[in-house]
Amino acid sequence: MAMDDQLANDPVVFLNEINLLTEHHKAYCDLYGHYVHTMFGDRAATSLAETPYLPVRAFKNFDLKSVPDSEVVKIMTSSGTTGQVSRIYLDKETSQAQSRKLVEVFSIAFSKSRFPMLVIDAENTVADRRKFSARTAAINGFSMFSRGRDFALDDELSVDIDRVQAFAESNRDNRIFIFGFTSIVWLNFVQMLRRQNVRLNLSNSFLLHGGGWKKLADQKISDAMFKDEVREWTGCSDIRNYYGMVEQTGTIFMECEHGNMHAAPGSDALIRDTSSLDALPHGREGLIQVFSSIQKSYPGHSLLTEDVGFTLDGASCSCGNRNTIVKINGRLQKAEIRGCSDAYNS
């Protein structure tokens, strides 16, 4: 299929891109260069499993950038429950590359069209143009696919039923794009609709949500339960999850129509044993390592996350996307909760 060719990474080309980024960041980020030299040596990786990885926690403890301060145009932040903040430094080239990648991933899943967009959040979340939290950035980033944007929640994060119904009515002849962080969609939207016994008619919509699963996991809310509740109270049946992080903004693992989150073109993932950190084959659970070929201004191209899960061969999915499938099982025990989407003040 043509789609297979379009979506499948060439492993040789991709590894070369990752190796070039490793050398680039070693040359322009002294701290990263010392780290790689000490921990991994200086030999070029012959596989993704040999690629030096940087723990995502490093961005909470160190300023890591590969461009001079004069070229930094944006600093992305994500806050954890301890108050530690990751700081991600973007230059113009990397910021633009992130936007292009987001367009590519979204277009593969939903088309290149623009849609009326209902954001399951409060408008004041994006009111401060100087604020670049992960939550704010995601809303503004996905808004590039909007053709008119409205917000479902008031400033206290309570659902504004009248406003949502008016939006739905005015766009009843259009396909609607609904976006929000998972925990906010569940707690502040779906569960509030349930408590007020209000069913919306958003059957002409698709929902994209991501992040914030920790609160739902604590309540034993599964992905299937989440989708069932969304369908019951909104009528929306096209519900897609995505996996991403501020440390690799733009490069996300998008859920296909068969419920599998595939790596984007120009990205990949593998699993490492939680004890030995050895690379594991498909199907084995461990720490998720993520790769992306667009991070030029900071060493975010090969990151060891604190998320636990496993991978599958993308060819096992009938959607046509042959890139690696990632399944998320939770967070590493005793790891700090990332919090960039769970914390309302992010």
XYZ file of C-alpha atoms in Angstrom:
346
model
C 0.000 0.000 0.000
C 1.108 3.543 -0.643
C 0.242 4.401 2.949
C 2.716 1.799 4.181
C 5.491 3.420 2.180
C 4.486 6.874 3.361
C 4.394 6.020 7.055
C 7.182 3.491 7.488
C 10.524 4.815 8.675
C 13.605 3.678 6.785
C 15.596 2.219 9.710
C 19.000 2.968 8.175
C 18.135 6.577 7.344
C 16.486 7.125 10.732
C 19.434 5.738 12.691
C 21.769 7.993 10.709
C 19.618 11.023 11.585
C 19.683 10.105 15.275
C 23.470 9.596 15.215
C 23.936 12.988 13.562
C 21.821 14.614 16.263
C 23.850 12.903 18.978
C 27.046 14.320 17.483
C 25.439 17.732 17.037
C 24.365 17.952 20.668
C 27.699 16.606 21.924
C 29.396 19.431 20.037
C 27.086 22.256 21.116
C 25.899 21.225 24.594
C 28.939 20.647 26.809
C 27.019 19.008 29.637
C 25.379 16.543 27.270
C 28.720 15.856 25.589
C 30.393 15.025 28.919
C 27.439 12.828 29.878
C 27.523 10.813 26.655
C 31.312 10.455 26.732
C 31.225 9.194 30.323
C 28.183 6.922 30.112
C 28.275 5.609 26.547
C 31.626 6.363 24.991
C 32.153 7.991 21.618
C 31.417 5.179 19.160
C 28.523 5.792 16.775
C 25.503 3.619 17.494
C 24.901 0.763 15.063
C 21.286 0.360 16.247
C 18.707 2.377 18.149
C 19.366 0.132 21.147
C 22.961 1.444 21.252
C 21.907 5.092 21.028
C 22.785 7.179 24.095
C 19.650 8.083 26.021
C 19.000 11.019 28.296
C 16.594 10.549 31.221
C 13.695 13.000 30.897
C 14.270 13.965 34.536
C 17.524 15.647 33.460
C 15.514 18.563 32.076
C 14.224 19.233 35.600
C 17.716 19.430 37.045
C 19.848 21.003 34.319
C 19.660 23.640 31.594
C 20.277 21.641 28.440
C 20.449 23.515 25.162
C 22.519 23.363 22.003
C 22.016 26.922 20.825
C 23.191 30.262 22.232
C 20.732 32.192 24.400
C 20.326 34.747 21.614
C 18.690 32.112 19.392
C 16.175 30.860 21.966
C 12.686 32.000 20.945
C 10.600 29.974 23.376
C 11.047 28.065 26.633
C 8.596 25.233 27.203
C 7.932 24.147 30.772
C 6.283 21.208 32.494
C 5.709 21.137 36.245
C 5.739 18.051 38.443
C 4.118 17.482 41.798
C 7.322 18.355 43.658
C 7.490 21.735 41.968
C 10.455 20.793 39.769
C 10.123 22.207 36.265
C 11.496 20.902 32.983
C 12.780 23.691 30.781
C 12.929 22.999 27.054
C 14.743 25.578 24.931
C 13.513 26.090 21.376
C 15.075 28.052 18.571
C 13.135 29.109 15.491
C 14.171 26.052 13.453
C 13.131 23.510 16.078
C 9.895 25.327 16.880
C 8.925 25.344 13.211
C 9.920 21.688 12.824
C 7.674 20.784 15.747
C 4.739 22.563 14.124
C 5.336 20.837 10.797
C 5.542 17.446 12.487
C 2.307 18.052 14.364
C 0.579 18.942 11.088
C 1.903 15.764 9.491
C 0.747 13.491 12.329
C -2.686 15.123 12.614
C -3.245 15.054 8.870
C -2.506 11.328 8.674
C -5.118 10.649 11.355
C -7.841 13.155 10.525
C -7.110 14.858 7.159
C -5.621 18.247 6.350
C -8.915 20.061 6.877
C -9.642 22.624 9.562
C -12.539 22.001 11.913
C -14.686 23.897 14.404
C -12.789 23.173 17.631
C -14.208 22.658 21.097
C -11.490 22.772 23.743
C -12.287 20.923 26.985
C -10.574 23.539 29.115
C -10.951 27.121 30.256
C -10.112 30.015 28.010
C -7.886 31.542 30.678
C -5.539 28.557 30.281
C -4.275 30.111 27.045
C -4.951 33.774 27.837
C -1.341 34.579 28.733
C 0.613 34.514 25.472
C 3.871 34.363 27.440
C 2.867 31.103 29.124
C 4.365 28.012 27.513
C 3.321 25.134 29.746
C 2.707 21.759 28.140
C -1.047 22.164 28.520
C -1.105 25.643 27.018
C 1.230 24.625 24.223
C -0.881 21.593 23.316
C -4.085 23.636 23.109
C -2.441 26.331 21.013
C -0.566 23.785 18.900
C -3.655 21.781 17.986
C -5.583 25.003 17.399
C -3.803 25.324 14.080
C -6.337 22.738 12.877
C -9.290 24.820 14.041
C -11.746 26.894 12.071
C -13.273 28.752 14.976
C -12.405 27.754 18.557
C -14.522 27.711 21.699
C -13.999 26.500 25.276
C -16.250 24.105 27.157
C -15.215 25.055 30.703
C -15.435 28.257 32.696
C -12.595 29.755 34.742
C -13.386 27.389 37.632
C -13.104 24.414 35.236
C -16.827 23.671 35.418
C -18.627 22.733 32.233
C -20.630 25.566 30.657
C -23.585 23.552 29.339
C -25.265 26.445 27.526
C -22.071 27.448 25.781
C -21.315 23.894 24.649
C -24.856 23.318 23.404
C -24.772 26.596 21.487
C -21.467 25.579 19.897
C -22.846 22.168 18.955
C -25.997 23.683 17.465
C -24.100 26.253 15.407
C -21.875 23.503 13.990
C -24.406 20.721 13.553
C -23.629 20.503 9.828
C -19.846 20.377 10.349
C -17.401 17.822 11.678
C -16.244 19.066 15.092
C -12.768 18.625 16.567
C -12.832 18.178 20.363
C -9.525 18.421 22.222
C -8.538 18.127 25.856
C -6.274 16.493 28.417
C -7.552 13.108 29.471
C -8.125 13.793 33.165
C -9.841 17.117 32.458
C -12.104 15.563 29.814
C -13.068 12.872 32.315
C -13.348 14.798 35.576
C -14.452 18.245 34.452
C -16.536 17.398 31.410
C -17.894 13.858 31.163
C -18.455 13.346 34.885
C -20.065 16.777 35.230
C -22.424 15.924 32.380
C -23.274 12.713 34.213
C -23.921 14.502 37.512
C -26.195 17.000 35.774
C -27.780 14.229 33.665
C -27.120 16.160 30.461
C -26.474 14.304 27.220
C -24.968 16.321 24.384
C -25.366 15.727 20.675
C -21.788 15.732 19.440
C -22.122 12.671 17.235
C -20.577 14.645 14.364
C -17.301 15.101 16.283
C -14.004 13.385 16.951
C -12.149 13.649 20.254
C -8.376 13.814 20.600
C -7.071 13.549 24.153
C -3.761 12.826 25.832
C -1.867 12.939 29.105
C -3.363 12.979 32.565
C -3.976 9.225 32.891
C -2.539 9.077 36.445
C -5.710 10.401 38.073
C -7.849 8.005 36.065
C -5.611 5.039 36.850
C -5.955 5.821 40.559
C -9.731 5.556 40.092
C -9.406 2.325 38.074
C -10.722 4.031 34.940
C -9.659 2.042 31.878
C -9.370 3.289 28.309
C -12.466 1.273 27.375
C -14.456 2.773 30.259
C -13.305 6.259 29.291
C -14.494 5.769 25.716
C -17.808 4.254 26.786
C -18.583 7.216 29.037
C -17.618 9.761 26.377
C -19.913 8.049 23.869
C -22.809 7.882 26.323
C -22.747 11.540 27.380
C -21.580 13.280 24.203
C -22.509 10.949 21.335
C -18.915 11.150 20.071
C -17.690 7.740 18.893
C -14.373 8.642 17.191
C -12.111 8.900 20.241
C -8.319 8.970 19.859
C -5.636 8.990 22.522
C -2.098 10.204 21.942
C 1.166 9.796 23.825
C 3.589 12.697 23.971
C 5.601 14.890 26.291
C 6.866 18.439 26.448
C 10.419 17.106 26.085
C 9.536 15.978 22.551
C 6.786 18.411 21.622
C 5.434 17.874 18.124
C 6.434 14.229 17.975
C 3.465 12.267 19.289
C 2.277 8.669 19.106
C -1.230 8.935 17.662
C -3.922 6.314 18.200
C -5.230 4.878 14.945
C -8.786 3.743 14.252
C -7.889 0.296 15.612
C -6.816 1.629 19.004
C -3.042 1.435 18.535
C -0.678 4.361 19.145
C 1.913 4.378 16.363
C 5.177 6.271 16.219
C 5.040 9.261 13.912
C 7.177 9.376 10.779
C 10.622 10.415 11.958
C 10.194 8.930 15.419
C 10.389 5.557 17.119
C 10.395 3.829 20.494
C 11.929 0.855 22.234
C 11.682 -0.704 25.687
C 14.414 -1.066 28.309
C 14.479 -3.381 31.291
C 13.722 -1.416 34.463
C 16.710 -2.955 36.276
C 19.434 -3.609 33.720
C 18.291 -1.020 31.138
C 18.966 -3.595 28.438
C 16.817 -3.220 25.328
C 13.851 -5.593 25.230
C 11.968 -7.103 22.273
C 8.386 -6.329 21.296
C 5.875 -7.479 23.876
C 8.147 -7.204 26.923
C 7.284 -4.577 29.531
C 9.801 -1.983 30.653
C 10.767 1.688 30.482
C 9.890 3.453 27.255
C 12.662 5.126 25.282
C 11.504 7.557 22.596
C 13.338 8.915 19.567
C 12.690 11.930 17.371
C 14.660 13.416 14.497
C 13.551 17.063 14.835
C 15.084 18.209 18.141
C 17.985 20.481 17.116
C 18.052 23.164 19.818
C 18.240 20.803 22.790
C 19.266 17.139 23.262
C 15.763 15.675 23.194
C 16.187 13.232 20.313
C 16.691 10.100 22.459
C 14.957 10.137 25.840
C 14.416 7.529 28.512
C 11.020 8.228 30.000
C 9.626 7.199 33.382
C 6.653 5.578 31.655
C 6.227 1.815 31.638
C 4.816 -0.103 28.713
C 5.684 -2.299 25.768
C 5.989 -2.061 22.004
C 4.495 -4.059 19.142
C 5.442 -4.361 15.488
C 3.400 -1.759 13.626
C 2.853 -4.207 10.774
C 0.589 -6.199 13.109
C -2.036 -3.428 12.828
C -4.345 -3.339 9.800
C -4.530 0.474 9.671
C -1.607 0.649 7.224
C 0.839 2.442 9.537
C 3.830 0.125 9.943
C 5.664 2.248 12.491
C 6.183 0.937 16.022
C 3.141 0.641 18.292
C 3.481 1.790 21.906
C 1.251 0.546 24.726
C 1.369 2.534 27.980
C 0.834 0.612 31.213
C 1.587 3.375 33.709
C 4.435 5.121 35.485
C 7.545 3.655 37.035
C 6.868 3.046 40.720
C 8.323 5.768 42.945
C 8.897 7.970 39.896
C 7.735 11.543 40.169
C 4.369 12.073 38.518
C 5.013 14.175 35.447
C 2.115 16.479 36.247
C 2.279 18.740 33.196
C -1.287 17.861 32.285
C -2.572 16.591 35.617
C -1.811 19.811 37.486
C -4.412 22.458 36.815
C -1.940 25.250 37.454
C 0.468 24.004 34.796
